[in-house]
């Protein structure tokens, strides 16, 4: 099973005719995650043909409007579409109060359970886990409390080498799962057959790191080290580093420096200031440090791994 990232929106602050605020849709191991929900996200979801009913987990980085103002409308649409299954929302402390206040004032009846997982810690923690996927916070440094998110596939099971297994009559079907888990086979008389003779390597597990609004922050490097794809904000060019620091943002050069030091596979830049009409200047700067840097494209789906 492949992992796919769809860029729904990537600009900063104000929506434009040609671009939307931050939002992404991640498909990993048949799980469907929405990351941030700026204004207009559900319109972009429809354009991308994202099935609303598939989304059970939404991750909000922080409570600035260009990352969360689309959330009340999306939840209201879930109700109108007849949703019954619970919805999990992960975000900073205060997100429940924000949503409850909006729904109370507008007398909006959700009709399904919304489970809020409010975050306030300053260390990376695991916030979601199932049999195939783990999600961790990436503490960032913005003007208000903010987290990025690391999505990781768990190690996959090994593949059975049936041609080799068939040579050993003592190996039965009930032994297959232990072999998939990497265990050696031990016969009743104590003979050990090494696992790597009976199985082949699985496909590598993949990982994706989303780092939204933040100043340059080197202590995230151990968290995101060796991820397949990193999305890192690059609101300004480095000539405006002073403004980036003042507003709690990064430059394209700084994003590329993080990517290089973390030895990631690919860097996607984003969250650009509207002062830049030609975004190629962002990759021009980033590629001086990290050649495998790219611009996002609205509604583009990227295969990870």
Coordinates of C-alpha atoms in Angstrom, one line a residue:
X1 CA 0.0 0.0 0.0
X2 CA 1.4 3.4 -1.0
X3 CA 1.3 6.7 0.9
X4 CA 0.0 9.8 -0.9
X5 CA 0.0 13.4 0.1
X6 CA -2.4 15.9 -1.6
X7 CA -1.7 19.6 -1.2
X8 CA -5.0 21.4 -0.7
X9 CA -3.6 24.8 0.1
X10 CA -0.2 26.2 0.9
X11 CA -0.2 30.0 1.0
X12 CA 0.0 32.2 4.1
X13 CA -2.5 34.5 5.7
X14 CA -5.0 35.6 3.1
X15 CA -6.7 33.4 0.4
X16 CA -6.1 34.5 -3.2
X17 CA -7.8 33.6 -6.4
X18 CA -5.2 31.1 -7.2
X19 CA -4.2 29.7 -3.8
X20 CA -5.7 28.7 -0.5
X21 CA -4.4 28.7 3.1
X22 CA -2.7 25.7 4.5
X23 CA -4.4 22.3 4.3
X24 CA -3.2 18.8 3.3
X25 CA -4.7 15.4 2.9
X26 CA -2.6 12.4 3.8
X27 CA -3.4 8.7 2.9
X28 CA -1.2 6.3 4.8
X29 CA -1.8 2.6 5.1
X30 CA -5.5 3.1 4.3
X31 CA -5.8 5.8 7.0
X32 CA -7.0 9.2 5.9
X33 CA -5.7 12.2 7.7
X34 CA -6.5 15.9 7.3
X35 CA -3.6 18.3 8.3
X36 CA -4.7 21.9 9.1
X37 CA -7.9 23.3 7.8
X38 CA -7.6 26.9 6.5
X39 CA -10.5 28.7 4.9
X40 CA -11.9 27.0 1.8
X41 CA -10.5 23.6 2.7
X42 CA -13.7 21.7 2.0
X43 CA -13.9 23.3 -1.5
X44 CA -10.4 22.1 -2.2
X45 CA -11.3 18.7 -0.9
X46 CA -14.2 18.5 -3.4
X47 CA -11.9 19.5 -6.2
X48 CA -9.4 16.8 -5.2
X49 CA -12.2 14.3 -4.9
X50 CA -11.5 13.5 -1.3
X51 CA -14.2 11.5 0.3
X52 CA -15.4 13.4 3.4
X53 CA -16.6 10.2 5.1
X54 CA -13.0 8.7 5.1
X55 CA -11.6 11.4 7.4
X56 CA -11.7 10.4 11.0
X57 CA -8.6 12.3 12.3
X58 CA -7.8 16.0 11.8
X59 CA -4.6 17.5 13.0
X60 CA -4.5 21.3 13.6
X61 CA -1.0 22.9 14.0
X62 CA -2.1 26.1 15.7
X63 CA -5.0 28.5 16.1
X64 CA -4.2 31.2 13.7
X65 CA -7.0 31.6 11.2
X66 CA -5.2 30.5 8.1
X67 CA -4.8 27.1 9.7
X68 CA -8.1 26.5 11.3
X69 CA -10.9 28.8 10.1
X70 CA -12.1 26.1 7.7
X71 CA -12.7 23.7 10.5
X72 CA -16.1 24.8 11.8
X73 CA -17.6 24.8 8.3
X74 CA -16.1 21.4 7.6
X75 CA -17.5 19.9 10.8
X76 CA -20.9 21.4 10.0
X77 CA -20.8 19.9 6.5
X78 CA -20.1 16.5 8.0
X79 CA -23.4 16.8 9.8
X80 CA -25.3 17.8 6.7
X81 CA -23.8 14.8 4.9
X82 CA -25.2 12.5 7.6
X83 CA -22.0 11.6 9.4
X84 CA -22.5 9.3 12.4
X85 CA -19.0 8.1 13.2
X86 CA -16.8 9.9 15.7
X87 CA -14.4 12.5 14.6
X88 CA -11.0 13.0 16.3
X89 CA -9.5 16.5 16.3
X90 CA -6.0 17.1 17.6
X91 CA -4.8 20.6 18.3
X92 CA -3.7 23.2 20.8
X93 CA -5.5 23.7 24.1
X94 CA -8.4 26.0 23.4
X95 CA -9.6 24.4 20.2
X96 CA -12.5 22.7 21.9
X97 CA -13.6 26.0 23.4
X98 CA -13.3 27.7 20.0
X99 CA -15.4 25.1 18.3
X100 CA -18.0 24.7 21.0
X101 CA -18.5 28.5 21.2
X102 CA -19.1 28.7 17.4
X103 CA -21.5 25.9 17.5
X104 CA -23.3 27.3 20.5
X105 CA -23.7 30.8 19.1
X106 CA -24.8 29.5 15.7
X107 CA -27.0 26.8 17.2
X108 CA -25.3 24.2 15.1
X109 CA -26.1 20.6 16.0
X110 CA -23.2 18.3 15.2
X111 CA -25.2 15.0 15.3
X112 CA -22.1 12.9 15.9
X113 CA -19.3 12.7 18.5
X114 CA -16.3 15.1 18.2
X115 CA -13.4 13.9 20.4
X116 CA -10.9 16.7 21.1
X117 CA -7.3 15.8 21.9
X118 CA -5.9 19.1 23.2
X119 CA -2.1 19.6 23.3
X120 CA 0.0 21.9 25.4
X121 CA 3.3 20.0 25.9
X122 CA 6.6 21.3 24.7
X123 CA 8.2 17.9 24.0
X124 CA 7.5 15.5 21.1
X125 CA 4.9 13.0 22.1
X126 CA 3.0 10.2 20.4
X127 CA -0.6 11.2 20.0
X128 CA -2.0 8.5 17.7
X129 CA -1.2 4.8 17.2
X130 CA -2.8 1.8 15.6
X131 CA -1.5 -1.4 14.1
X132 CA 0.1 0.3 11.1
X133 CA 0.7 4.0 11.8
X134 CA 2.1 6.3 14.5
X135 CA 1.7 10.1 14.8
X136 CA 4.0 12.3 16.9
X137 CA 4.0 16.0 17.6
X138 CA 6.8 18.2 16.5
X139 CA 7.0 21.2 18.9
X140 CA 7.6 24.4 16.9
X141 CA 8.5 28.0 17.7
X142 CA 5.8 30.4 16.5
X143 CA 4.1 33.5 18.0
X144 CA 1.5 31.2 19.6
X145 CA 1.6 27.5 20.7
X146 CA 2.2 25.4 17.6
X147 CA 3.0 21.8 16.7
X148 CA 4.0 20.1 13.5
X149 CA 3.2 16.4 13.0
X150 CA 5.3 13.4 12.1
X151 CA 3.4 10.5 10.5
X152 CA 5.2 7.1 10.4
X153 CA 4.4 3.7 9.1
X154 CA 5.2 1.0 11.5
X155 CA 7.7 -1.7 10.2
X156 CA 5.9 -4.0 7.7
X157 CA 5.8 -7.8 8.0
X158 CA 8.3 -9.8 6.1
X159 CA 7.3 -11.7 2.9
X160 CA 7.2 -15.5 2.9
X161 CA 9.6 -17.2 0.6
X162 CA 7.2 -20.1 -0.3
X163 CA 9.7 -21.8 -2.6
X164 CA 12.2 -22.2 0.3
X165 CA 9.5 -22.9 2.9
X166 CA 8.1 -25.8 0.8
X167 CA 11.5 -27.6 1.2
X168 CA 10.8 -27.9 4.9
X169 CA 7.8 -30.1 5.6
X170 CA 7.9 -29.4 9.3
X171 CA 6.9 -25.8 8.7
X172 CA 3.2 -25.5 8.9
X173 CA 0.7 -22.7 8.1
X174 CA 0.4 -21.9 11.8
X175 CA 4.1 -21.0 11.8
X176 CA 3.7 -18.4 9.0
X177 CA 2.9 -15.4 11.2
X178 CA 6.0 -15.9 13.4
X179 CA 8.0 -15.9 10.2
X180 CA 6.4 -12.7 9.0
X181 CA 7.3 -11.1 12.3
X182 CA 11.0 -12.0 11.7
X183 CA 11.3 -15.0 14.0
X184 CA 13.5 -18.0 13.2
X185 CA 11.8 -21.4 12.8
X186 CA 12.7 -24.0 15.5
X187 CA 11.7 -27.6 14.9
X188 CA 10.7 -30.0 17.5
X189 CA 14.2 -31.6 17.6
X190 CA 15.8 -28.1 18.1
X191 CA 16.9 -27.4 14.5
X192 CA 17.0 -23.7 13.8
X193 CA 16.3 -22.4 10.3
X194 CA 17.1 -18.7 10.0
X195 CA 14.3 -16.3 9.2
X196 CA 16.2 -14.7 6.3
X197 CA 16.3 -18.0 4.5
X198 CA 12.5 -18.4 4.7
X199 CA 11.4 -14.8 4.1
X200 CA 12.3 -11.7 2.1
X201 CA 12.5 -8.1 3.2
X202 CA 9.3 -6.1 3.2
X203 CA 8.9 -2.7 1.5
X204 CA 10.5 0.0 3.6
X205 CA 8.2 1.9 5.9
X206 CA 7.7 5.6 5.0
X207 CA 7.4 8.8 7.0
X208 CA 6.2 12.3 6.4
X209 CA 6.9 15.4 8.6
X210 CA 4.7 18.5 8.5
X211 CA 6.3 21.6 9.9
X212 CA 4.0 24.6 9.7
X213 CA 4.6 28.1 11.1
X214 CA 7.9 28.2 13.0
X215 CA 11.2 30.1 13.4
X216 CA 14.3 28.2 12.5
X217 CA 14.5 25.5 15.1
X218 CA 17.3 23.0 15.0
X219 CA 16.1 20.9 17.9
X220 CA 13.4 19.4 15.6
X221 CA 16.1 17.7 13.6
X222 CA 16.3 14.5 15.8
X223 CA 12.5 14.1 15.5
X224 CA 12.3 14.4 11.7
X225 CA 15.7 12.8 10.8
X226 CA 15.6 10.7 7.6
X227 CA 11.9 11.2 6.9
X228 CA 11.0 10.5 3.3
X229 CA 9.3 13.9 2.8
X230 CA 9.4 17.1 4.8
X231 CA 7.0 20.0 4.4
X232 CA 8.6 23.0 6.0
X233 CA 7.3 26.6 5.9
X234 CA 9.4 29.2 4.1
X235 CA 7.4 32.4 4.3
X236 CA 10.3 34.7 3.3
X237 CA 13.5 34.8 1.4
X238 CA 16.6 35.0 3.6
X239 CA 17.1 38.7 2.8
X240 CA 14.1 39.2 5.1
X241 CA 15.3 37.0 7.9
X242 CA 14.8 39.8 10.4
X243 CA 11.1 39.9 9.4
X244 CA 10.9 36.2 9.6
X245 CA 12.2 36.1 13.1
X246 CA 9.9 39.0 14.2
X247 CA 6.8 37.2 12.8
X248 CA 7.8 33.7 13.9
X249 CA 8.5 32.3 10.5
X250 CA 11.4 30.7 8.5
X251 CA 13.2 31.6 5.3
X252 CA 13.6 29.2 2.3
X253 CA 17.3 29.0 3.1
X254 CA 16.5 28.0 6.7
X255 CA 14.0 25.4 5.6
X256 CA 16.6 23.9 3.3
X257 CA 19.2 23.9 6.1
X258 CA 16.9 21.9 8.3
X259 CA 16.2 19.5 5.5
X260 CA 19.9 19.0 4.9
X261 CA 20.9 18.6 8.5
X262 CA 18.0 16.1 9.0
X263 CA 19.0 14.2 5.9
X264 CA 15.4 14.0 4.6
X265 CA 14.6 12.6 1.2
X266 CA 12.6 15.5 -0.2
X267 CA 11.7 19.0 0.9
X268 CA 8.4 20.7 0.0
X269 CA 8.4 24.4 0.7
X270 CA 5.2 26.3 1.6
X271 CA 3.4 29.1 3.5
X272 CA 4.7 31.8 1.2
X273 CA 4.2 35.5 1.8
X274 CA 1.9 37.1 -0.8
X275 CA 4.7 39.6 -1.6
X276 CA 6.2 36.9 -3.9
X277 CA 4.4 36.6 -7.3
X278 CA 7.1 34.3 -8.7
X279 CA 7.6 31.5 -6.3
X280 CA 10.6 30.0 -8.2
X281 CA 12.8 32.4 -6.1
X282 CA 12.0 30.1 -3.2
X283 CA 13.4 27.0 -4.8
X284 CA 16.3 29.0 -6.2
X285 CA 17.3 29.9 -2.7
X286 CA 16.6 26.5 -1.1
X287 CA 18.4 24.5 -3.7
X288 CA 21.7 26.2 -2.9
X289 CA 21.6 24.3 0.3
X290 CA 19.3 21.3 -0.4
X291 CA 19.0 20.5 -4.1
X292 CA 15.9 18.2 -3.6
X293 CA 13.7 21.1 -2.8
X294 CA 10.3 21.7 -4.5
X295 CA 7.4 24.0 -4.7
X296 CA 3.9 22.6 -3.8
X297 CA 1.2 22.7 -6.4
X298 CA -2.5 23.1 -5.5
X299 CA -4.4 19.8 -5.7
X300 CA -1.2 17.9 -6.6
X301 CA -0.9 14.4 -5.2
X302 CA 2.6 13.2 -4.3
X303 CA 3.6 9.6 -3.7
X304 CA 5.8 9.2 -0.6
X305 CA 8.3 6.4 -0.6

